[in-house]
Amino acid sequence: MTKALFVSHTAAPSGAELYVARLVTALRGLEVAVAFTADGPVAERMRAGGVETTIIQNDFDSRAMTIAGSGPAGLVKGFFALLRLGSALGSVTRRSAASVLVAESTKALIVGAVAARVARIPLVWHVHDRISAEYFGRALAPLVRVFGWAVSDAYIANSRSTLSSLIRWRKPALVAYPGVEIDGGRPRPSQRSPEKTVVVVVGRLTRWKGQDVFLRALAQVAVRPAHVYLVGGTFFGEEPFQNELQLLADDLGLPVTFTGHVDDPTYYMRRADILVHCSVIAEPFGAVVVEGMNAGCAVIASQPGGPTEIIEPGVNGLLVDAGDQAQLTAALDELIGDPDLRRRLSAAAPARATHFDINDSARDVAGFLDVLVATSHRGRAAHVRS
Ligand code: GLC
């Protein structure tokens, strides 16, 4: 039986890691294990769920190596530290008798590249970020793209948009949308009148998620909502941004509650009329958009990127251009002022969300990994014979 080892450089509960935890739990018909290069809540959750979980002990603080915060010297130093971690992961991989490695981030890809060679098994790059200049910077993006192409045997991308940011040439690839657990439209309050509207924004508090643009856009609406929940934590040194958002909300006199990270954001989604997603660059996928639709919110999301693959504008949500504050104000005005429109969008949204069932993604991923392992065995056997 195929045994897949999923490798992550962080166990913080951020989007990619939360989705991987959901995916690993939903996978059937293959054995799974996970390895983290740092301990944290997601590793804890995996252990508690009975998944074979390894923390690779090391003294490398991966948070110190950020795209924005490290100069070239820092990146090179970090790169070599990751290579060292790779050989440790190689031993873990051999011990756990994994037949395929799945790297869940760019850092995990570097670690995984070494480990997969040590253990002589295929490496899959599960891509959660668009490998673009706007995200990685002009110099780094092409390097990451070429490195990923060179070291991995296949890609799994979280959207067509993410896949289009990679080098496709001669690389088996699967688009597996991050799925949600479909709850069949649990009861929730009906859409409120304009001045009673509740709005929720869910996501890590980080600049590219655009919560500042949202607050400024909201300050301009004709009828202010009764309440706003900004749900999301800071995991990677983003506390200054959180302070900035709090000051901004106070300055603008907006009724905002900062909840911090919560394990179950659907609690807030079910209480909100409108969910806003407002990333200022192309969102790779945008799992919160599907979660909001599943919870029956009227959703506004930003384009381009993953949300364009989820929302049919005017049918089950609205799309605005990323970073365009005036458009966001207009969309908020439209929704806040028109409860009927909200009712229509939120009634259609859960049906659309069923296209993103985690069990479907898990089945596709399992099938893809099985085929990859089978063909790589055949490849190796042919190589040995020749
Ligand atoms: C990352 C992406 C997000 C995606 C998630 C799961 O957090 O930024 O768009 O939904 O990974 O793949």
XYZ file of N, CA and C and ligand atoms in Angstrom, residues 14-17 19-20 126-130 135 158 162 176 178 204 208-209 277 283-288, ligand 1:
90
model
N -2.052 27.951 10.359
C -2.338 28.879 9.259
C -2.953 28.073 8.117
N -3.429 28.789 7.085
C -4.282 28.171 6.068
C -3.797 26.837 5.520
N -2.565 26.813 5.023
C -2.078 25.605 4.369
C -2.039 24.438 5.358
N -1.548 24.700 6.559
C -1.395 23.623 7.538
C -2.757 23.086 7.983
N -5.472 23.066 6.250
C -6.043 22.278 5.166
C -5.358 20.918 5.071
N -4.040 20.895 5.226
C -3.322 19.616 5.149
C -3.809 18.669 6.252
N 3.363 20.015 -3.008
C 1.967 20.431 -2.816
C 1.999 21.948 -2.659
N 1.534 22.646 -3.669
C 1.761 24.089 -3.731
C 0.532 24.850 -3.231
N 0.753 25.639 -2.177
C -0.334 26.435 -1.591
C -0.183 27.917 -1.892
N 0.988 28.324 -2.400
C 1.227 29.739 -2.694
C 1.429 29.907 -4.188
N 0.971 31.010 -4.720
C 1.293 31.291 -6.125
C 2.767 31.699 -6.180
N 4.427 37.875 -4.714
C 4.489 37.200 -3.422
C 5.935 36.935 -2.987
N -3.273 23.976 -5.286
C -4.556 24.202 -4.620
C -5.564 24.957 -5.494
N -2.921 28.777 -8.997
C -1.607 28.414 -8.444
C -0.817 27.584 -9.450
N -6.056 20.046 -6.750
C -6.931 19.531 -5.683
C -7.338 20.737 -4.844
N -8.627 22.877 -1.903
C -8.792 22.655 -0.476
C -10.272 22.507 -0.169
N -5.459 35.019 8.516
C -4.292 35.492 9.261
C -4.187 37.006 9.089
N -0.810 41.179 3.191
C -1.345 40.839 1.854
C -2.787 40.343 1.915
N -3.263 40.036 3.128
C -4.673 39.644 3.252
C -5.593 40.868 3.249
N -13.630 38.636 1.905
C -12.249 38.215 1.674
C -11.638 39.333 0.849
N -5.099 35.695 -4.564
C -5.182 34.669 -3.518
C -4.937 33.313 -4.174
N -4.051 32.486 -3.599
C -3.813 31.175 -4.227
C -5.108 30.353 -4.354
N -5.775 30.137 -3.251
C -7.097 29.503 -3.330
C -8.117 30.340 -2.557
N -7.988 30.384 -1.243
C -8.944 31.143 -0.434
C -9.962 30.226 0.214
N -9.459 29.326 1.066
C -10.358 28.352 1.709
C -11.477 29.048 2.488
N -11.193 30.236 3.029
C -12.231 30.917 3.828
C -13.433 31.311 2.967
C -2.545 29.037 1.707
C -3.134 29.964 0.664
C -4.655 29.909 0.645
C -5.129 28.471 0.572
C -4.457 27.605 1.631
C -4.789 26.120 1.455
O -2.845 29.486 2.990
O -2.704 31.301 0.902
O -5.150 30.625 -0.451
O -6.520 28.434 0.712
O -3.064 27.733 1.548
O -4.206 25.594 0.274
